[in-house]
């Protein structure tokens, strides 16, 4: 697992804010910030993300909540072999947990918690335990007696055992049994004669008296050896102090420090002046770019207008030609329609005469057919009633639509006028955009202006803190232009209201619906006229008449074959004339409709061309204006290119202002430190001279030689008595030694990783591992084993960090990459050892991710690695 980003929202000091660390690398990532910045807040938030359930309300969760309240949120982006994932948790209010990959939800709430447990191996990387060092912790285990600390110790112990088992394999830790018990009992009986149950010499015995004498001499030797060692240490320290004092009081070195400070001050001043020039060049470049962009927009607008005028003229000419062609066709078909109507009238007269002569014969026949006709008329009457009902509903719906082609054309013209005024106003206005790199903000009337574009239609003054005032005047924009735009908007709204619509698309839709209803109504009228040519009342009357005519008369009609033949001939002639007349009239109606459509298109094309010409004005002047703007833009492009080159030149030559300031601060610190060190070394030298003189007068070394001679004699006598006890003691411990040797197979993997790391600080030293806790318990240097609890806080802290690094390498070897997180670690280390620890961290970081949180910015400057930054934004 590799951490790539950490994000905190509404946590402790980041109340109402989001704090984010991005770009965390594979090796060492350092977050170096002052006290109370929030480093430990990041540490505790990461702990909660992995080890506190999203529904939890324990003190560890509530401790994340800021004083102002609200729900704390933590998110982390990590890399796994399956890809990059984002873990999110929110506690207390609307608690939730989510796992996402590439924006896709992978798991949520309890499933997300199970997913987290799976990737961390049920707590192998528990904080304050195996790999994470919490602020203020010196040892390997959580400090405290609370239940949570006890649980943490148990969890990390199990983690160590699981890890070592996975590396070393299963080892049989059981040896001996009853045989071991029997041997141990025999050894105990033999030892009772010479020693106590604890293996110490028995009081009153020969071994006891010899050991007592040796102990007394040994105590004297220890006391004298301590004094002699202190004397030797004081002599060595005095030589070192004298050497350091000579180095600090060297006039050449002092002059070099002062010269370096002067050079750093000059470099910092030069860098600040160059930064101001670069800012001026950037402002000039932005102004040139804005001017060139405005000119380009004006050229595009005028070019589009010119193309629209040409297109409207072409469409107008085509509409005129089409209208003339349809007028000629309509006149031709009008004459044909008139001639066909006259021929139909003559044929109808001949048919009417034949029908009158046949009427008498038909009356008798009609009596027979009256019943069938009555049935037919009844069906026609029902169909006509249905058509009338539908027709009335369509007419009612049509009556609600007030839009006409004329009112729609008026609304479109009002819209064109409004758009033209808006375009003119937009072209004459100026857009100013701000982007901030620091804390200062441009102000208007004392109020900070936000980032982004601001459109100006009138002159406006901006306050530039630390610089002055900047006035931006768009020039041509007047209040009259804005008033005309408002009047055009009012006129457009009135025209749309006359159409019964709020927008032009709605008005067009309603006109289309009205035209459709007109066609439906016309079609229904035609069908109703065909079914009931004389109206519904006439159809009802015909139906009643047919019913009456049916009567009860069954008399046979007279023979009318000859009359029917004559009527048939007349009717056929009439039908031929009617078909010809119908076709001629249909052709006339089609031509008339086409002529109306062509005239409508012509009117629309004339209106469009007139509007385009009115907007464009003099086309020659328009082309001259476009060419003038193009010439202006070429000059503006040259100015922009020059401004870009000036800015790039200054940027390429820009010194690092932050680095110059850091160098100045470092040189100031070096000069001040030299002065402080001189005074401290002089005082220490005086103290050492006094101590050395006092011990030299006591003859410590001569006394030590005498006591050591007597001690050797006493120890030899005691050794003879102890020989048998030692043999028996070895025999009693043989089985325990065998068991201990088996356990060494557990410790071998971690010792292999730990030995090269501990040698960085203490060459030749070794750590002893407890077979119960699986942790270091003593440090052996120069053959002397020293329990960790008696070592200095700095040494214990260093051992704790190195042990965690060794376990981290074991995790990596097992295929489980777990980041090491150090929160203000190594705070008790001196300068030499902290440099050695930095080397050890880089050795491990070759295949291990390490995140270092520290407030010691100067001490950790030489650590190296990637320097992280915290980005803070308001929620």
mmCIF file of C-alpha atoms in Angstrom, residues 310-676:
data_model
loop_
_atom_site.group_PDB
_atom_site.id
_atom_site.type_symbol
_atom_site.label_atom_id
_atom_site.label_comp_id
_atom_site.label_asym_id
_atom_site.label_seq_id
_atom_site.Cartn_x
_atom_site.Cartn_y
_atom_site.Cartn_z
ATOM 1 C CA UNK A 310 -24.587 38.577 -48.972
ATOM 2 C CA UNK A 311 -26.550 35.451 -48.117
ATOM 3 C CA UNK A 312 -29.796 37.471 -47.656
ATOM 4 C CA UNK A 313 -29.376 39.167 -51.078
ATOM 5 C CA UNK A 314 -28.884 35.792 -52.799
ATOM 6 C CA UNK A 315 -31.975 34.319 -51.137
ATOM 7 C CA UNK A 316 -34.042 37.440 -52.081
ATOM 8 C CA UNK A 317 -33.162 37.111 -55.790
ATOM 9 C CA UNK A 318 -34.103 33.430 -55.797
ATOM 10 C CA UNK A 319 -37.441 34.196 -54.036
ATOM 11 C CA UNK A 320 -38.344 36.863 -56.650
ATOM 12 C CA UNK A 321 -37.701 34.465 -59.541
ATOM 13 C CA UNK A 322 -39.805 31.744 -57.909
ATOM 14 C CA UNK A 323 -42.724 34.156 -57.261
ATOM 15 C CA UNK A 324 -42.801 35.329 -60.902
ATOM 16 C CA UNK A 325 -42.857 31.730 -62.164
ATOM 17 C CA UNK A 326 -45.793 30.774 -59.874
ATOM 18 C CA UNK A 327 -47.791 33.921 -60.889
ATOM 19 C CA UNK A 328 -47.628 32.954 -64.605
ATOM 20 C CA UNK A 329 -48.646 29.384 -63.843
ATOM 21 C CA UNK A 330 -51.641 30.513 -61.736
ATOM 22 C CA UNK A 331 -52.955 32.819 -64.510
ATOM 23 C CA UNK A 332 -52.765 29.961 -67.049
ATOM 24 C CA UNK A 333 -54.672 27.524 -64.805
ATOM 25 C CA UNK A 334 -57.353 30.141 -63.961
ATOM 26 C CA UNK A 335 -58.454 30.283 -67.620
ATOM 27 C CA UNK A 336 -58.542 26.475 -67.860
ATOM 28 C CA UNK A 337 -60.664 26.276 -64.682
ATOM 29 C CA UNK A 338 -63.213 28.769 -66.097
ATOM 30 C CA UNK A 339 -63.624 26.802 -69.381
ATOM 31 C CA UNK A 340 -64.058 23.477 -67.545
ATOM 32 C CA UNK A 341 -66.760 25.057 -65.321
ATOM 33 C CA UNK A 342 -68.763 26.261 -68.378
ATOM 34 C CA UNK A 343 -68.672 22.777 -70.001
ATOM 35 C CA UNK A 344 -69.859 21.212 -66.748
ATOM 36 C CA UNK A 345 -72.835 23.616 -66.582
ATOM 37 C CA UNK A 346 -74.004 22.590 -70.076
ATOM 38 C CA UNK A 347 -73.701 18.874 -69.260
ATOM 39 C CA UNK A 348 -75.651 19.401 -66.021
ATOM 40 C CA UNK A 349 -78.504 21.065 -67.983
ATOM 41 C CA UNK A 350 -78.795 18.082 -70.331
ATOM 42 C CA UNK A 351 -78.765 15.644 -67.428
ATOM 43 C CA UNK A 352 -81.444 17.614 -65.553
ATOM 44 C CA UNK A 353 -83.752 17.472 -68.587
ATOM 45 C CA UNK A 354 -83.350 13.680 -68.871
ATOM 46 C CA UNK A 355 -83.921 13.265 -65.166
ATOM 47 C CA UNK A 356 -87.148 15.308 -65.222
ATOM 48 C CA UNK A 357 -88.547 13.092 -67.990
ATOM 49 C CA UNK A 358 -87.581 9.991 -66.006
ATOM 50 C CA UNK A 359 -88.987 11.332 -62.703
ATOM 51 C CA UNK A 360 -92.421 9.899 -63.168
ATOM 52 C CA UNK A 361 -91.017 6.433 -63.833
ATOM 53 C CA UNK A 362 -88.661 6.695 -60.946
ATOM 54 C CA UNK A 363 -91.273 7.648 -58.385
ATOM 55 C CA UNK A 364 -92.649 4.167 -58.458
ATOM 56 C CA UNK A 365 -89.169 2.709 -58.210
ATOM 57 C CA UNK A 366 -88.264 5.127 -55.414
ATOM 58 C CA UNK A 367 -91.071 3.778 -53.302
ATOM 59 C CA UNK A 368 -89.414 0.364 -53.425
ATOM 60 C CA UNK A 369 -85.928 1.763 -52.709
ATOM 61 C CA UNK A 370 -87.158 4.201 -50.042
ATOM 62 C CA UNK A 371 -86.542 1.799 -47.149
ATOM 63 C CA UNK A 372 -82.919 1.107 -48.210
ATOM 64 C CA UNK A 373 -82.296 4.798 -48.740
ATOM 65 C CA UNK A 374 -83.710 5.567 -45.323
ATOM 66 C CA UNK A 375 -81.175 3.136 -43.793
ATOM 67 C CA UNK A 376 -78.324 4.690 -45.781
ATOM 68 C CA UNK A 377 -79.327 8.194 -44.760
ATOM 69 C CA UNK A 378 -79.470 7.096 -41.116
ATOM 70 C CA UNK A 379 -75.779 5.963 -41.288
ATOM 71 C CA UNK A 380 -74.753 9.158 -43.025
ATOM 72 C CA UNK A 381 -76.596 11.229 -40.391
ATOM 73 C CA UNK A 382 -74.768 9.448 -37.508
ATOM 74 C CA UNK A 383 -71.392 9.969 -39.166
ATOM 75 C CA UNK A 384 -72.162 13.631 -39.817
ATOM 76 C CA UNK A 385 -73.110 14.165 -36.128
ATOM 77 C CA UNK A 386 -69.764 12.681 -35.035
ATOM 78 C CA UNK A 387 -67.828 14.904 -37.467
ATOM 79 C CA UNK A 388 -69.698 18.003 -36.226
ATOM 80 C CA UNK A 389 -68.774 17.235 -32.578
ATOM 81 C CA UNK A 390 -65.069 16.788 -33.464
ATOM 82 C CA UNK A 391 -65.146 19.937 -35.597
ATOM 83 C CA UNK A 392 -66.573 22.038 -32.768
ATOM 84 C CA UNK A 393 -63.847 20.796 -30.352
ATOM 85 C CA UNK A 394 -61.064 21.662 -32.848
ATOM 86 C CA UNK A 395 -62.545 25.109 -33.467
ATOM 87 C CA UNK A 396 -62.677 25.758 -29.713
ATOM 88 C CA UNK A 397 -59.008 24.766 -29.397
ATOM 89 C CA UNK A 398 -58.135 26.932 -32.424
ATOM 90 C CA UNK A 399 -59.871 29.906 -30.839
ATOM 91 C CA UNK A 400 -57.358 29.830 -27.928
ATOM 92 C CA UNK A 401 -54.383 30.405 -30.287
ATOM 93 C CA UNK A 402 -54.006 34.131 -31.069
ATOM 94 C CA UNK A 403 -50.659 33.987 -32.870
ATOM 95 C CA UNK A 404 -50.556 34.870 -36.584
ATOM 96 C CA UNK A 405 -47.733 35.050 -39.120
ATOM 97 C CA UNK A 406 -47.889 38.821 -38.808
ATOM 98 C CA UNK A 407 -47.555 38.927 -35.000
ATOM 99 C CA UNK A 408 -44.767 36.311 -35.148
ATOM 100 C CA UNK A 409 -42.877 38.384 -37.759
ATOM 101 C CA UNK A 410 -43.207 41.454 -35.493
ATOM 102 C CA UNK A 411 -41.811 39.478 -32.528
ATOM 103 C CA UNK A 412 -38.865 38.190 -34.611
ATOM 104 C CA UNK A 413 -38.090 41.735 -35.716
ATOM 105 C CA UNK A 414 -38.175 42.924 -32.075
ATOM 106 C CA UNK A 415 -35.868 40.059 -31.136
ATOM 107 C CA UNK A 416 -33.396 41.009 -33.916
ATOM 108 C CA UNK A 417 -33.397 44.635 -32.689
ATOM 109 C CA UNK A 418 -32.749 43.512 -29.104
ATOM 110 C CA UNK A 419 -29.901 41.129 -30.143
ATOM 111 C CA UNK A 420 -28.279 43.862 -32.234
ATOM 112 C CA UNK A 421 -28.278 46.325 -29.323
ATOM 113 C CA UNK A 422 -26.975 43.631 -26.956
ATOM 114 C CA UNK A 423 -24.154 42.730 -29.365
ATOM 115 C CA UNK A 424 -23.197 46.399 -29.752
ATOM 116 C CA UNK A 425 -23.167 46.881 -25.988
ATOM 117 C CA UNK A 426 -21.102 43.687 -25.453
ATOM 118 C CA UNK A 427 -18.615 44.713 -28.143
ATOM 119 C CA UNK A 428 -18.124 48.128 -26.563
ATOM 120 C CA UNK A 429 -17.734 46.806 -23.000
ATOM 121 C CA UNK A 430 -14.484 45.541 -21.403
ATOM 122 C CA UNK A 431 -13.862 42.268 -19.521
ATOM 123 C CA UNK A 432 -11.277 42.301 -16.711
ATOM 124 C CA UNK A 433 -10.182 38.972 -15.152
ATOM 125 C CA UNK A 434 -8.279 38.462 -11.901
ATOM 126 C CA UNK A 435 -6.217 35.463 -10.710
ATOM 127 C CA UNK A 436 -4.414 35.622 -7.360
ATOM 128 C CA UNK A 437 -1.141 33.932 -6.410
ATOM 129 C CA UNK A 438 -0.878 35.303 -2.858
ATOM 130 C CA UNK A 439 -2.964 36.683 0.023
ATOM 131 C CA UNK A 440 -3.434 40.215 -1.420
ATOM 132 C CA UNK A 441 -6.710 40.970 -3.272
ATOM 133 C CA UNK A 442 -7.797 43.697 -5.698
ATOM 134 C CA UNK A 443 -10.482 45.848 -4.023
ATOM 135 C CA UNK A 444 -13.422 47.938 -5.252
ATOM 136 C CA UNK A 445 -14.811 50.395 -2.711
ATOM 137 C CA UNK A 446 -12.997 48.598 0.139
ATOM 138 C CA UNK A 447 -14.416 45.156 -0.753
ATOM 139 C CA UNK A 448 -12.239 42.281 -2.074
ATOM 140 C CA UNK A 449 -13.016 41.220 -5.635
ATOM 141 C CA UNK A 450 -13.220 37.445 -6.291
ATOM 142 C CA UNK A 451 -11.192 35.663 -8.963
ATOM 143 C CA UNK A 452 -12.626 35.435 -12.469
ATOM 144 C CA UNK A 453 -13.902 37.800 -15.176
ATOM 145 C CA UNK A 454 -15.690 41.115 -14.458
ATOM 146 C CA UNK A 455 -17.481 42.913 -17.387
ATOM 147 C CA UNK A 456 -17.394 46.722 -17.291
ATOM 148 C CA UNK A 457 -19.798 49.032 -19.135
ATOM 149 C CA UNK A 458 -18.589 52.197 -17.393
ATOM 150 C CA UNK A 459 -15.333 53.610 -16.033
ATOM 151 C CA UNK A 460 -14.267 51.954 -12.750
ATOM 152 C CA UNK A 461 -11.401 52.374 -10.232
ATOM 153 C CA UNK A 462 -9.691 49.327 -8.630
ATOM 154 C CA UNK A 463 -7.533 49.495 -5.481
ATOM 155 C CA UNK A 464 -4.265 47.498 -5.736
ATOM 156 C CA UNK A 465 -2.938 47.025 -2.138
ATOM 157 C CA UNK A 466 0.710 47.948 -1.891
ATOM 158 C CA UNK A 467 0.751 49.372 -5.453
ATOM 159 C CA UNK A 468 -1.921 52.046 -5.975
ATOM 160 C CA UNK A 469 -5.117 52.517 -7.998
ATOM 161 C CA UNK A 470 -5.903 51.216 -11.510
ATOM 162 C CA UNK A 471 -8.696 52.839 -13.607
ATOM 163 C CA UNK A 472 -10.353 50.862 -16.417
ATOM 164 C CA UNK A 473 -12.528 52.860 -18.882
ATOM 165 C CA UNK A 474 -14.389 50.990 -21.678
ATOM 166 C CA UNK A 475 -14.835 54.301 -23.519
ATOM 167 C CA UNK A 476 -17.741 54.067 -25.997
ATOM 168 C CA UNK A 477 -20.342 52.580 -23.619
ATOM 169 C CA UNK A 478 -23.012 55.109 -22.484
ATOM 170 C CA UNK A 479 -26.083 54.978 -20.270
ATOM 171 C CA UNK A 480 -28.143 55.609 -23.413
ATOM 172 C CA UNK A 481 -26.918 52.309 -24.903
ATOM 173 C CA UNK A 482 -28.018 50.409 -21.801
ATOM 174 C CA UNK A 483 -31.372 52.250 -21.787
ATOM 175 C CA UNK A 484 -31.987 51.375 -25.436
ATOM 176 C CA UNK A 485 -31.298 47.728 -24.654
ATOM 177 C CA UNK A 486 -33.842 47.824 -21.825
ATOM 178 C CA UNK A 487 -36.482 49.411 -24.132
ATOM 179 C CA UNK A 488 -35.782 46.744 -26.775
ATOM 180 C CA UNK A 489 -36.265 44.042 -24.151
ATOM 181 C CA UNK A 490 -39.628 45.621 -23.144
ATOM 182 C CA UNK A 491 -40.755 45.815 -26.788
ATOM 183 C CA UNK A 492 -39.776 42.169 -27.343
ATOM 184 C CA UNK A 493 -41.799 41.098 -24.300
ATOM 185 C CA UNK A 494 -44.858 43.024 -25.631
ATOM 186 C CA UNK A 495 -44.591 41.408 -29.086
ATOM 187 C CA UNK A 496 -44.332 37.970 -27.520
ATOM 188 C CA UNK A 497 -47.386 38.702 -25.357
ATOM 189 C CA UNK A 498 -49.323 39.574 -28.562
ATOM 190 C CA UNK A 499 -48.403 36.075 -29.780
ATOM 191 C CA UNK A 500 -49.640 34.581 -26.522
ATOM 192 C CA UNK A 501 -46.156 33.178 -25.739
ATOM 193 C CA UNK A 502 -43.171 33.858 -23.509
ATOM 194 C CA UNK A 503 -40.419 32.953 -26.007
ATOM 195 C CA UNK A 504 -39.986 32.933 -29.793
ATOM 196 C CA UNK A 505 -39.696 29.113 -29.972
ATOM 197 C CA UNK A 506 -43.015 28.876 -28.090
ATOM 198 C CA UNK A 507 -44.651 31.386 -30.475
ATOM 199 C CA UNK A 508 -43.430 29.423 -33.517
ATOM 200 C CA UNK A 509 -44.731 26.209 -31.963
ATOM 201 C CA UNK A 510 -48.167 27.781 -31.373
ATOM 202 C CA UNK A 511 -48.323 29.116 -34.963
ATOM 203 C CA UNK A 512 -47.500 25.626 -36.260
ATOM 204 C CA UNK A 513 -50.256 24.177 -34.045
ATOM 205 C CA UNK A 514 -52.749 26.795 -35.305
ATOM 206 C CA UNK A 515 -51.930 25.999 -38.928
ATOM 207 C CA UNK A 516 -52.324 22.278 -38.217
ATOM 208 C CA UNK A 517 -55.755 22.868 -36.633
ATOM 209 C CA UNK A 518 -56.790 24.994 -39.632
ATOM 210 C CA UNK A 519 -55.934 22.102 -41.957
ATOM 211 C CA UNK A 520 -57.805 19.608 -39.747
ATOM 212 C CA UNK A 521 -60.869 21.912 -39.603
ATOM 213 C CA UNK A 522 -60.788 22.459 -43.378
ATOM 214 C CA UNK A 523 -60.528 18.705 -44.022
ATOM 215 C CA UNK A 524 -63.428 18.027 -41.610
ATOM 216 C CA UNK A 525 -65.549 20.737 -43.315
ATOM 217 C CA UNK A 526 -64.899 19.133 -46.713
ATOM 218 C CA UNK A 527 -65.827 15.679 -45.432
ATOM 219 C CA UNK A 528 -68.956 17.014 -43.707
ATOM 220 C CA UNK A 529 -69.912 18.846 -46.902
ATOM 221 C CA UNK A 530 -69.513 15.614 -48.838
ATOM 222 C CA UNK A 531 -71.687 13.673 -46.381
ATOM 223 C CA UNK A 532 -74.273 16.458 -45.935
ATOM 224 C CA UNK A 533 -73.877 18.905 -48.831
ATOM 225 C CA UNK A 534 -77.018 20.823 -47.804
ATOM 226 C CA UNK A 535 -76.385 20.695 -44.066
ATOM 227 C CA UNK A 536 -77.427 18.480 -41.206
ATOM 228 C CA UNK A 537 -80.976 19.797 -41.145
ATOM 229 C CA UNK A 538 -81.387 18.903 -44.815
ATOM 230 C CA UNK A 539 -79.914 15.468 -44.169
ATOM 231 C CA UNK A 540 -82.325 14.945 -41.269
ATOM 232 C CA UNK A 541 -85.188 16.129 -43.477
ATOM 233 C CA UNK A 542 -84.104 13.775 -46.286
ATOM 234 C CA UNK A 543 -83.968 10.910 -43.850
ATOM 235 C CA UNK A 544 -87.471 11.704 -42.564
ATOM 236 C CA UNK A 545 -88.725 12.132 -46.103
ATOM 237 C CA UNK A 546 -87.218 8.774 -47.145
ATOM 238 C CA UNK A 547 -88.937 7.119 -44.212
ATOM 239 C CA UNK A 548 -92.260 8.701 -45.238
ATOM 240 C CA UNK A 549 -91.727 7.823 -48.899
ATOM 241 C CA UNK A 550 -91.215 4.167 -48.061
ATOM 242 C CA UNK A 551 -94.898 3.999 -47.019
ATOM 243 C CA UNK A 552 -96.926 0.835 -47.722
ATOM 244 C CA UNK A 553 -97.437 1.189 -51.499
ATOM 245 C CA UNK A 554 -96.119 -1.923 -53.290
ATOM 246 C CA UNK A 555 -97.351 -1.088 -56.812
ATOM 247 C CA UNK A 556 -94.896 -2.142 -59.580
ATOM 248 C CA UNK A 557 -93.205 0.818 -61.450
ATOM 249 C CA UNK A 558 -93.689 1.402 -65.174
ATOM 250 C CA UNK A 559 -91.037 0.259 -67.728
ATOM 251 C CA UNK A 560 -88.455 3.109 -68.048
ATOM 252 C CA UNK A 561 -85.586 1.331 -69.832
ATOM 253 C CA UNK A 562 -85.380 3.792 -72.690
ATOM 254 C CA UNK A 563 -85.473 6.757 -70.313
ATOM 255 C CA UNK A 564 -82.785 5.235 -68.132
ATOM 256 C CA UNK A 565 -80.542 4.641 -71.170
ATOM 257 C CA UNK A 566 -80.905 8.287 -72.162
ATOM 258 C CA UNK A 567 -80.258 9.434 -68.607
ATOM 259 C CA UNK A 568 -77.226 7.179 -68.368
ATOM 260 C CA UNK A 569 -75.709 8.705 -71.477
ATOM 261 C CA UNK A 570 -76.369 12.212 -70.137
ATOM 262 C CA UNK A 571 -74.983 11.330 -66.734
ATOM 263 C CA UNK A 572 -71.802 9.855 -68.200
ATOM 264 C CA UNK A 573 -71.247 12.998 -70.212
ATOM 265 C CA UNK A 574 -71.825 15.087 -67.063
ATOM 266 C CA UNK A 575 -69.372 12.934 -65.073
ATOM 267 C CA UNK A 576 -66.703 13.384 -67.696
ATOM 268 C CA UNK A 577 -67.194 17.137 -67.585
ATOM 269 C CA UNK A 578 -67.229 17.098 -63.766
ATOM 270 C CA UNK A 579 -63.962 15.135 -63.642
ATOM 271 C CA UNK A 580 -62.367 17.557 -66.049
ATOM 272 C CA UNK A 581 -63.672 20.514 -64.039
ATOM 273 C CA UNK A 582 -62.482 18.957 -60.747
ATOM 274 C CA UNK A 583 -59.032 18.345 -62.122
ATOM 275 C CA UNK A 584 -58.814 21.850 -63.566
ATOM 276 C CA UNK A 585 -59.988 23.388 -60.266
ATOM 277 C CA UNK A 586 -57.548 21.236 -58.221
ATOM 278 C CA UNK A 587 -54.696 22.342 -60.465
ATOM 279 C CA UNK A 588 -55.852 25.959 -60.031
ATOM 280 C CA UNK A 589 -55.962 25.589 -56.190
ATOM 281 C CA UNK A 590 -52.509 23.986 -56.142
ATOM 282 C CA UNK A 591 -51.085 26.763 -58.273
ATOM 283 C CA UNK A 592 -52.778 29.396 -56.089
ATOM 284 C CA UNK A 593 -51.345 27.781 -52.936
ATOM 285 C CA UNK A 594 -47.863 27.592 -54.487
ATOM 286 C CA UNK A 595 -48.166 31.271 -55.515
ATOM 287 C CA UNK A 596 -49.155 32.240 -51.951
ATOM 288 C CA UNK A 597 -46.227 30.295 -50.543
ATOM 289 C CA UNK A 598 -43.810 31.904 -52.994
ATOM 290 C CA UNK A 599 -45.120 35.383 -52.133
ATOM 291 C CA UNK A 600 -44.762 34.611 -48.398
ATOM 292 C CA UNK A 601 -41.199 33.439 -48.973
ATOM 293 C CA UNK A 602 -40.501 36.600 -50.999
ATOM 294 C CA UNK A 603 -41.847 38.823 -48.199
ATOM 295 C CA UNK A 604 -39.736 36.980 -45.615
ATOM 296 C CA UNK A 605 -36.619 37.218 -47.807
ATOM 297 C CA UNK A 606 -37.226 40.975 -48.368
ATOM 298 C CA UNK A 607 -37.638 41.498 -44.601
ATOM 299 C CA UNK A 608 -34.452 39.522 -43.840
ATOM 300 C CA UNK A 609 -32.423 41.339 -46.496
ATOM 301 C CA UNK A 610 -33.729 44.716 -45.326
ATOM 302 C CA UNK A 611 -32.830 43.935 -41.708
ATOM 303 C CA UNK A 612 -29.325 42.755 -42.680
ATOM 304 C CA UNK A 613 -28.730 45.869 -44.850
ATOM 305 C CA UNK A 614 -29.990 48.138 -42.071
ATOM 306 C CA UNK A 615 -27.661 46.503 -39.547
ATOM 307 C CA UNK A 616 -24.651 46.498 -41.894
ATOM 308 C CA UNK A 617 -25.144 50.024 -43.302
ATOM 309 C CA UNK A 618 -22.637 50.944 -45.973
ATOM 310 C CA UNK A 619 -21.009 47.655 -47.065
ATOM 311 C CA UNK A 620 -17.886 49.399 -48.345
ATOM 312 C CA UNK A 621 -17.466 51.144 -44.990
ATOM 313 C CA UNK A 622 -18.032 47.790 -43.286
ATOM 314 C CA UNK A 623 -15.237 46.160 -45.301
ATOM 315 C CA UNK A 624 -12.946 49.115 -44.568
ATOM 316 C CA UNK A 625 -13.713 48.736 -40.848
ATOM 317 C CA UNK A 626 -12.890 45.003 -40.992
ATOM 318 C CA UNK A 627 -9.602 45.665 -42.783
ATOM 319 C CA UNK A 628 -8.746 48.402 -40.271
ATOM 320 C CA UNK A 629 -9.368 46.025 -37.370
ATOM 321 C CA UNK A 630 -7.199 43.382 -39.047
ATOM 322 C CA UNK A 631 -4.372 45.897 -39.384
ATOM 323 C CA UNK A 632 -4.822 46.880 -35.722
ATOM 324 C CA UNK A 633 -4.753 43.220 -34.682
ATOM 325 C CA UNK A 634 -1.445 42.618 -36.478
ATOM 326 C CA UNK A 635 0.094 45.446 -34.461
ATOM 327 C CA UNK A 636 -1.497 44.108 -31.273
ATOM 328 C CA UNK A 637 -0.117 40.634 -32.000
ATOM 329 C CA UNK A 638 3.364 42.144 -32.349
ATOM 330 C CA UNK A 639 2.938 43.925 -29.002
ATOM 331 C CA UNK A 640 1.700 40.713 -27.404
ATOM 332 C CA UNK A 641 4.647 38.736 -28.796
ATOM 333 C CA UNK A 642 7.065 41.371 -27.489
ATOM 334 C CA UNK A 643 5.389 41.343 -24.068
ATOM 335 C CA UNK A 644 5.550 37.522 -24.051
ATOM 336 C CA UNK A 645 9.249 37.588 -24.934
ATOM 337 C CA UNK A 646 9.979 40.187 -22.216
ATOM 338 C CA UNK A 647 8.080 38.147 -19.652
ATOM 339 C CA UNK A 648 9.796 34.888 -20.669
ATOM 340 C CA UNK A 649 13.217 36.566 -20.564
ATOM 341 C CA UNK A 650 12.597 37.879 -17.049
ATOM 342 C CA UNK A 651 11.138 34.557 -15.926
ATOM 343 C CA UNK A 652 14.116 32.581 -17.292
ATOM 344 C CA UNK A 653 16.518 34.911 -15.526
ATOM 345 C CA UNK A 654 14.515 35.086 -12.290
ATOM 346 C CA UNK A 655 16.445 34.037 -9.162
ATOM 347 C CA UNK A 656 14.708 31.859 -6.558
ATOM 348 C CA UNK A 657 13.323 34.409 -4.047
ATOM 349 C CA UNK A 658 12.431 31.744 -1.480
ATOM 350 C CA UNK A 659 15.868 30.180 -1.746
ATOM 351 C CA UNK A 660 17.514 33.625 -1.324
ATOM 352 C CA UNK A 661 15.415 34.302 1.781
ATOM 353 C CA UNK A 662 16.213 30.839 3.170
ATOM 354 C CA UNK A 663 19.940 31.378 2.520
ATOM 355 C CA UNK A 664 19.800 34.757 4.291
ATOM 356 C CA UNK A 665 18.008 33.233 7.279
ATOM 357 C CA UNK A 666 20.565 30.421 7.427
ATOM 358 C CA UNK A 667 23.550 32.801 7.370
ATOM 359 C CA UNK A 668 21.967 34.964 10.078
ATOM 360 C CA UNK A 669 21.516 31.824 12.157
ATOM 361 C CA UNK A 670 25.138 30.763 11.521
ATOM 362 C CA UNK A 671 26.517 34.127 12.753
ATOM 363 C CA UNK A 672 24.277 34.117 15.846
ATOM 364 C CA UNK A 673 25.099 30.468 16.611
ATOM 365 C CA UNK A 674 28.850 31.152 16.441
ATOM 366 C CA UNK A 675 28.544 33.931 19.019
ATOM 367 C CA UNK A 676 26.428 31.780 21.347
#
